[in-house]
Tab-separated table of C-alpha atoms in Angstrom:
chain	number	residue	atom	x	y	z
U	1379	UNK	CA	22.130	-0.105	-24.110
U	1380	UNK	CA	22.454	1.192	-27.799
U	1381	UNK	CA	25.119	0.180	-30.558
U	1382	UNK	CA	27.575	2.617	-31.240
U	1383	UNK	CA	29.313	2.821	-34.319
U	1384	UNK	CA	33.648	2.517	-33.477
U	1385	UNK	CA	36.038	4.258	-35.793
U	1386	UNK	CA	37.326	0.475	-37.732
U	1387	UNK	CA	33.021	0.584	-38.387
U	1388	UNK	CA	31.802	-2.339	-36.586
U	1389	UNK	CA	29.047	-1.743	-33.851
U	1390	UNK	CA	29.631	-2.161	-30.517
U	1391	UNK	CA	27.412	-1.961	-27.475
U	1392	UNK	CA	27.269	1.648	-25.723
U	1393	UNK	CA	26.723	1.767	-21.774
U	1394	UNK	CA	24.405	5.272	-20.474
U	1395	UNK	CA	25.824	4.877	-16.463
U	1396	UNK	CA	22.604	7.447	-16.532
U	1397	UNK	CA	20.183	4.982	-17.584
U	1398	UNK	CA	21.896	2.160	-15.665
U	1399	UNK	CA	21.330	4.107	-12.577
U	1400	UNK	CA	18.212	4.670	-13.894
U	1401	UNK	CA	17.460	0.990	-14.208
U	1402	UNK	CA	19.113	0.024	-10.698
U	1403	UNK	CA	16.688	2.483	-9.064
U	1404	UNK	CA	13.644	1.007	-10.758
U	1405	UNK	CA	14.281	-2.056	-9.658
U	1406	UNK	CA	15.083	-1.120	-6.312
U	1407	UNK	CA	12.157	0.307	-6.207
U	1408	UNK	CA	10.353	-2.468	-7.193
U	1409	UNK	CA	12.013	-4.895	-4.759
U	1410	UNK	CA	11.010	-2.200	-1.726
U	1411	UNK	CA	7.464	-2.064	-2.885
U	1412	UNK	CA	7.287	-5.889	-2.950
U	1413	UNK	CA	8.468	-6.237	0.323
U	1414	UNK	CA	6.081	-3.652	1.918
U	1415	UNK	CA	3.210	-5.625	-0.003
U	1416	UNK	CA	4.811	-9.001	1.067
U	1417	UNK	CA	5.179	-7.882	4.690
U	1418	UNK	CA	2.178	-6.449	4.993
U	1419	UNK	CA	-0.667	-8.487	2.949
U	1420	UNK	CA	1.774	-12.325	2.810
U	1421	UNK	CA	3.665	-13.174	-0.190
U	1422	UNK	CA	0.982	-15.426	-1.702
U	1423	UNK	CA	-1.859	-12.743	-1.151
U	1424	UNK	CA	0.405	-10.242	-3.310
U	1425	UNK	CA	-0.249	-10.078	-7.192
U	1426	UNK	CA	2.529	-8.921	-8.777
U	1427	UNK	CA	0.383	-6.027	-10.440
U	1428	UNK	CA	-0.010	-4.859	-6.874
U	1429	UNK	CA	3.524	-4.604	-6.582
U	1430	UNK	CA	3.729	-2.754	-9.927
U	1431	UNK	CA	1.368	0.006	-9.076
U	1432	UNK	CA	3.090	0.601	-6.065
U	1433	UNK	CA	6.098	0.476	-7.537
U	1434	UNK	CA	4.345	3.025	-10.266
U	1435	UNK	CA	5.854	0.808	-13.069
U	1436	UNK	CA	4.103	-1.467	-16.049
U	1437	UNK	CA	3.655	-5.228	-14.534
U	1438	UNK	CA	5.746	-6.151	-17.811
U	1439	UNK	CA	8.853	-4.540	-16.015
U	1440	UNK	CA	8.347	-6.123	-13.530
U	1441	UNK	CA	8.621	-9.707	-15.130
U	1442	UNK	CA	11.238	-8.072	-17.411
U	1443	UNK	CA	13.389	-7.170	-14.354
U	1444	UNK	CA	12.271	-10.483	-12.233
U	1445	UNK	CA	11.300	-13.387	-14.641
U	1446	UNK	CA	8.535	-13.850	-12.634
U	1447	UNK	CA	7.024	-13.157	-8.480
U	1448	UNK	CA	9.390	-15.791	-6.441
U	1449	UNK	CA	12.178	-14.619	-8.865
U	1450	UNK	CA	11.504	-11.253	-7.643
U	1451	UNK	CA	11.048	-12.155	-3.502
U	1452	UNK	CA	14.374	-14.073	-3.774
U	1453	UNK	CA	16.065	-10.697	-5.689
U	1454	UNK	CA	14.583	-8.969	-2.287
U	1455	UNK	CA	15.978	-11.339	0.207
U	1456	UNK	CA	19.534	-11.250	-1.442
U	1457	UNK	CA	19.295	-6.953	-1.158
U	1458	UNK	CA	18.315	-7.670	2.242
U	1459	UNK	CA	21.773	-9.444	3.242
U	1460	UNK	CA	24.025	-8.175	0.370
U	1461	UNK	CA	26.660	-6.462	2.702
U	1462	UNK	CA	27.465	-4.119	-0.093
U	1463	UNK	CA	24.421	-2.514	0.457
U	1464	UNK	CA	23.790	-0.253	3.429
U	1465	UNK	CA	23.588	-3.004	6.436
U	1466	UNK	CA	23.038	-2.552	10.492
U	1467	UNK	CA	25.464	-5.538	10.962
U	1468	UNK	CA	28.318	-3.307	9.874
U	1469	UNK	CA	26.750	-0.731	12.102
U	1470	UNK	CA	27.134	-3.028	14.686
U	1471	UNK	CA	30.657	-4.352	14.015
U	1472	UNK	CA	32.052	-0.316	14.500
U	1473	UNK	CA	30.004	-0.263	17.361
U	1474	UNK	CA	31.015	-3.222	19.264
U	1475	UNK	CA	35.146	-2.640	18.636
U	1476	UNK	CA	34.359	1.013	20.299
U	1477	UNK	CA	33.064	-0.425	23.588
U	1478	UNK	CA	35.681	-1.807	26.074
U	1479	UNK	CA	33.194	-3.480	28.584
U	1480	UNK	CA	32.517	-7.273	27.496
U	1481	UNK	CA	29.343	-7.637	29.355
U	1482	UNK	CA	27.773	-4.394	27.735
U	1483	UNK	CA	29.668	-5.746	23.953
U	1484	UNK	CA	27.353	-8.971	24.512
U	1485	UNK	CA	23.966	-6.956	25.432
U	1486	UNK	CA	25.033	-4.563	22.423
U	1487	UNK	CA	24.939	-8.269	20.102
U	1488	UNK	CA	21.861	-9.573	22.170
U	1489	UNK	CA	19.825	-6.602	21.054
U	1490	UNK	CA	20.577	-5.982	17.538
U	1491	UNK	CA	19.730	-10.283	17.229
U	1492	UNK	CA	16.419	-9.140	18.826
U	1493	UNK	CA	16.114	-5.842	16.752
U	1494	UNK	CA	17.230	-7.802	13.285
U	1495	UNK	CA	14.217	-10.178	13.667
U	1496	UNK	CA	11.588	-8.086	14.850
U	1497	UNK	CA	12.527	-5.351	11.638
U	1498	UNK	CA	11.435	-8.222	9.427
U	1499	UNK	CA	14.199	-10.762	8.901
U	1500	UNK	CA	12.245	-13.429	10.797
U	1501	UNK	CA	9.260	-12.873	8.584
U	1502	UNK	CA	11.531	-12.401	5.273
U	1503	UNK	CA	13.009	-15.718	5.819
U	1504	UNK	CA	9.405	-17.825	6.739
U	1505	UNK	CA	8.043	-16.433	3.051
U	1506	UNK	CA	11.241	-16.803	1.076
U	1507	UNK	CA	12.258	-20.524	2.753
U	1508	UNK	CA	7.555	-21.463	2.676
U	1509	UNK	CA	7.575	-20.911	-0.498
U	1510	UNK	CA	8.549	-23.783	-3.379
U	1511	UNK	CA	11.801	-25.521	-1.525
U	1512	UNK	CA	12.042	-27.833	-5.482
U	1513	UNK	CA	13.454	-24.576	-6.874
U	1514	UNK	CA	16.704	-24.869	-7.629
U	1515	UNK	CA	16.994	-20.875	-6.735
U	1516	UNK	CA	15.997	-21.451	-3.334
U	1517	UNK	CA	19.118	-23.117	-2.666
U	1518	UNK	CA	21.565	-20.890	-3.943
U	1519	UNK	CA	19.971	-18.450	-1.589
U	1520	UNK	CA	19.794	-20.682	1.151
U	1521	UNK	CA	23.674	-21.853	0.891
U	1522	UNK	CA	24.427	-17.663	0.349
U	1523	UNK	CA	22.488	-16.993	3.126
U	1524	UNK	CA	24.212	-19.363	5.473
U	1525	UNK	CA	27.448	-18.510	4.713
U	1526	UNK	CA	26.866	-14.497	5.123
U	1527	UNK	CA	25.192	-14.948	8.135
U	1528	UNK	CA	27.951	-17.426	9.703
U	1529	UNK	CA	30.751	-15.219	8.448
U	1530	UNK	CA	28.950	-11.975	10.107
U	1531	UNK	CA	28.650	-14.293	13.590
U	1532	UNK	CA	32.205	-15.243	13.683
U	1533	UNK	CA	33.621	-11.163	13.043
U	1534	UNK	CA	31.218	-10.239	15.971
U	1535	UNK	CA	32.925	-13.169	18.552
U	1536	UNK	CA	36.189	-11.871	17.388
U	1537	UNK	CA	35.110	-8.985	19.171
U	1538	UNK	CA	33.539	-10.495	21.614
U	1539	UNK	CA	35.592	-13.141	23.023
U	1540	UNK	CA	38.996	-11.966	22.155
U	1541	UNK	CA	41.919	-14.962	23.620
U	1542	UNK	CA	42.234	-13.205	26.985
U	1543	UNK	CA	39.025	-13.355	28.139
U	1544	UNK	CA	37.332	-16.168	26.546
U	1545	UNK	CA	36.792	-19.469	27.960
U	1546	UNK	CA	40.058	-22.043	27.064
U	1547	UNK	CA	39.277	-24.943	25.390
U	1548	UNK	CA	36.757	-23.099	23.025
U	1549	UNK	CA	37.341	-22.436	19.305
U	1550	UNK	CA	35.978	-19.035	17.576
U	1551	UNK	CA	34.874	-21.470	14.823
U	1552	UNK	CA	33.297	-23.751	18.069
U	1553	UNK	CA	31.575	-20.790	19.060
U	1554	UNK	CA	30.813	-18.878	15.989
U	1555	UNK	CA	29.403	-22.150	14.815
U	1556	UNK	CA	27.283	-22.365	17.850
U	1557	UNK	CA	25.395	-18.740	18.213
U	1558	UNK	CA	24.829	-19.118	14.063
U	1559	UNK	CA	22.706	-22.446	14.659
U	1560	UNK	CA	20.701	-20.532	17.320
U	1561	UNK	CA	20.186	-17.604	16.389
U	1562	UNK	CA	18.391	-18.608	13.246
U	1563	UNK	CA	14.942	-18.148	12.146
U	1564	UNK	CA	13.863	-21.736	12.958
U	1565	UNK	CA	14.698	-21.265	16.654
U	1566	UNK	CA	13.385	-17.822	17.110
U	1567	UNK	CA	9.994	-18.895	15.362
U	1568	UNK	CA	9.926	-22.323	17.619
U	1569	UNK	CA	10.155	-20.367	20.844
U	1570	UNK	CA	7.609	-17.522	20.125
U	1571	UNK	CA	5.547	-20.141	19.311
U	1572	UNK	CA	5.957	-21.411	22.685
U	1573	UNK	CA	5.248	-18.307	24.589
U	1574	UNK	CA	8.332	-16.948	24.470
U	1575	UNK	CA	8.851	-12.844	24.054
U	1576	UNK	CA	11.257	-11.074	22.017
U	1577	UNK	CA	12.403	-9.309	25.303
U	1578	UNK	CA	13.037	-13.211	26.895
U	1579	UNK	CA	14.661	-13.879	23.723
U	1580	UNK	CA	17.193	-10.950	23.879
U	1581	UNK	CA	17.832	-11.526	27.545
U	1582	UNK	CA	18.282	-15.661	26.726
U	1583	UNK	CA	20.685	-15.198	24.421
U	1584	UNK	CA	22.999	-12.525	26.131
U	1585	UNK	CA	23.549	-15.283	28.975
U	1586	UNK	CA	24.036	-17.667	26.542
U	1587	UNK	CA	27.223	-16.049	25.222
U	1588	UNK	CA	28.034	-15.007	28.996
U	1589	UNK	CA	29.017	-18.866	29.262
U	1590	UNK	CA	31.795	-18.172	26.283
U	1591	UNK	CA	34.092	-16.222	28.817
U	1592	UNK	CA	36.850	-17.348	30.557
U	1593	UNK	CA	35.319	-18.259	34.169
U	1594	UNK	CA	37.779	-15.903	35.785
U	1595	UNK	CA	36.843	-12.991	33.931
U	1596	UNK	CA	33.303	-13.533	34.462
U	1597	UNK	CA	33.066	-12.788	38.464
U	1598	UNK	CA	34.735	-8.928	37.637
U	1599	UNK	CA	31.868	-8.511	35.303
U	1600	UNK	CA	28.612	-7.028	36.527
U	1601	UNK	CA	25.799	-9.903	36.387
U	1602	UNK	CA	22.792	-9.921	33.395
U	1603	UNK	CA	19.475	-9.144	34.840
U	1604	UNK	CA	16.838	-12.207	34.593
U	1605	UNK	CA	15.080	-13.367	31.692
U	1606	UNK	CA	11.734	-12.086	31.368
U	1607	UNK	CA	8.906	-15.079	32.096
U	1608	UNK	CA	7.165	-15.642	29.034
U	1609	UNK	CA	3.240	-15.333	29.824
């Protein structure tokens, strides 16, 4: 940004949109070579002049575009659920409201949960939420987080358990306010830990939302295959 002299002669700030796209690409850049770094090496391992070379950039623009190395894995994990950016839950949303068979709409869901974690979401969340949980910036994410990823769960059971086929008595809030609180990070980290696979996982929590549709709807409907046993 420059000052720009305007005709009654006072300066005023001057916007390039060239070097603000300029800018927004640097730091994009930045925030994907932190992540690879993160992902691959652990957050704490990573200097942030690692990040920098990778990035090919001066560890001061770094700080200048961060503040400082949390600063910058929190600026990743909000990219990473910003759903103006390009996001697979949208993806999924079109997807789901072109398929007509509710059993098939639920493995669809099942397998992008399973998908979401294993791209890096369960490990994004572990080094953002391990880190320093005093900073005040961790909350912000935290309470922007949950409400993203409870608004995303309740547009796909609109879809999935429209009024004529799901279960009566249940709410969409009920239910939408069910599948967020397990399908979170801290459940899908407790049960690998206990032997669980990722293919279990997927299979566990398409019968889970079987049990959302009406019971009469539900014998039509051709039956999930077993879980996988965890070894």
């Amino acid at each position: 940004m420059t000052l720009q002299p305007s005709d009654d002669g006072v300066k005023r700030p001057y916007h390039s949109p060239r070097r603000e796209e300029q800018a927004k690409a640097t730091k994009r850049a930045i925030i994907d070579a932190a992540l690879e770094l993160f992902m691959t090496n652990g957050y704490q391992e990573t200097p942030v002049k690692d990040v920098a070379e990778r990035a090919a950039v001066s560890e001061q623009t770094v700080y200048n575009s961060f503040g400082d190395k949390l600063g910058l894995l929190l600026s990743a994990a909000m990219v990473y659920m910003d759903p103006d950016e390009d996001n697979p839950e949208t993806e999924l949303l079109d997807a789901l409201r072109a398929e007509s068979d509710p059993i098939e709409r639920i493995r669809m869901t099942a397998r992008s949960s399973r998908e979401t974690w294993e791209g890096g979401a369960l490990q994004l969340e572990t080094m953002v939420f391990g880190t320093d949980a005093r900073d005040p910036r961790l909350v912000e994410l935290e309470e922007k987080g949950f409400a993203y990823k409870y608004q995303n769960t309740r547009e796909v059971c609109e879809i999935l358990f429209p009024d004529e086929i799901r279960q009566a008595g249940l709410s969409l809030d009920d239910i939408a306010a069910f599948a967020t609180a397990v399908d979170s990070a801290a459940t899908v980290a407790t049960l690998l830990k206990l032997g669980w696979t990722m293919n279990k996982w997927e299979e566990w929590i398409a019968e889970l939302l079987v049990l959302f549709l009406d019971p009469a709807v539900k014998p039509a409907l051709p039956k999930l295959e077993p879980a996988e046993t965890a070894t």
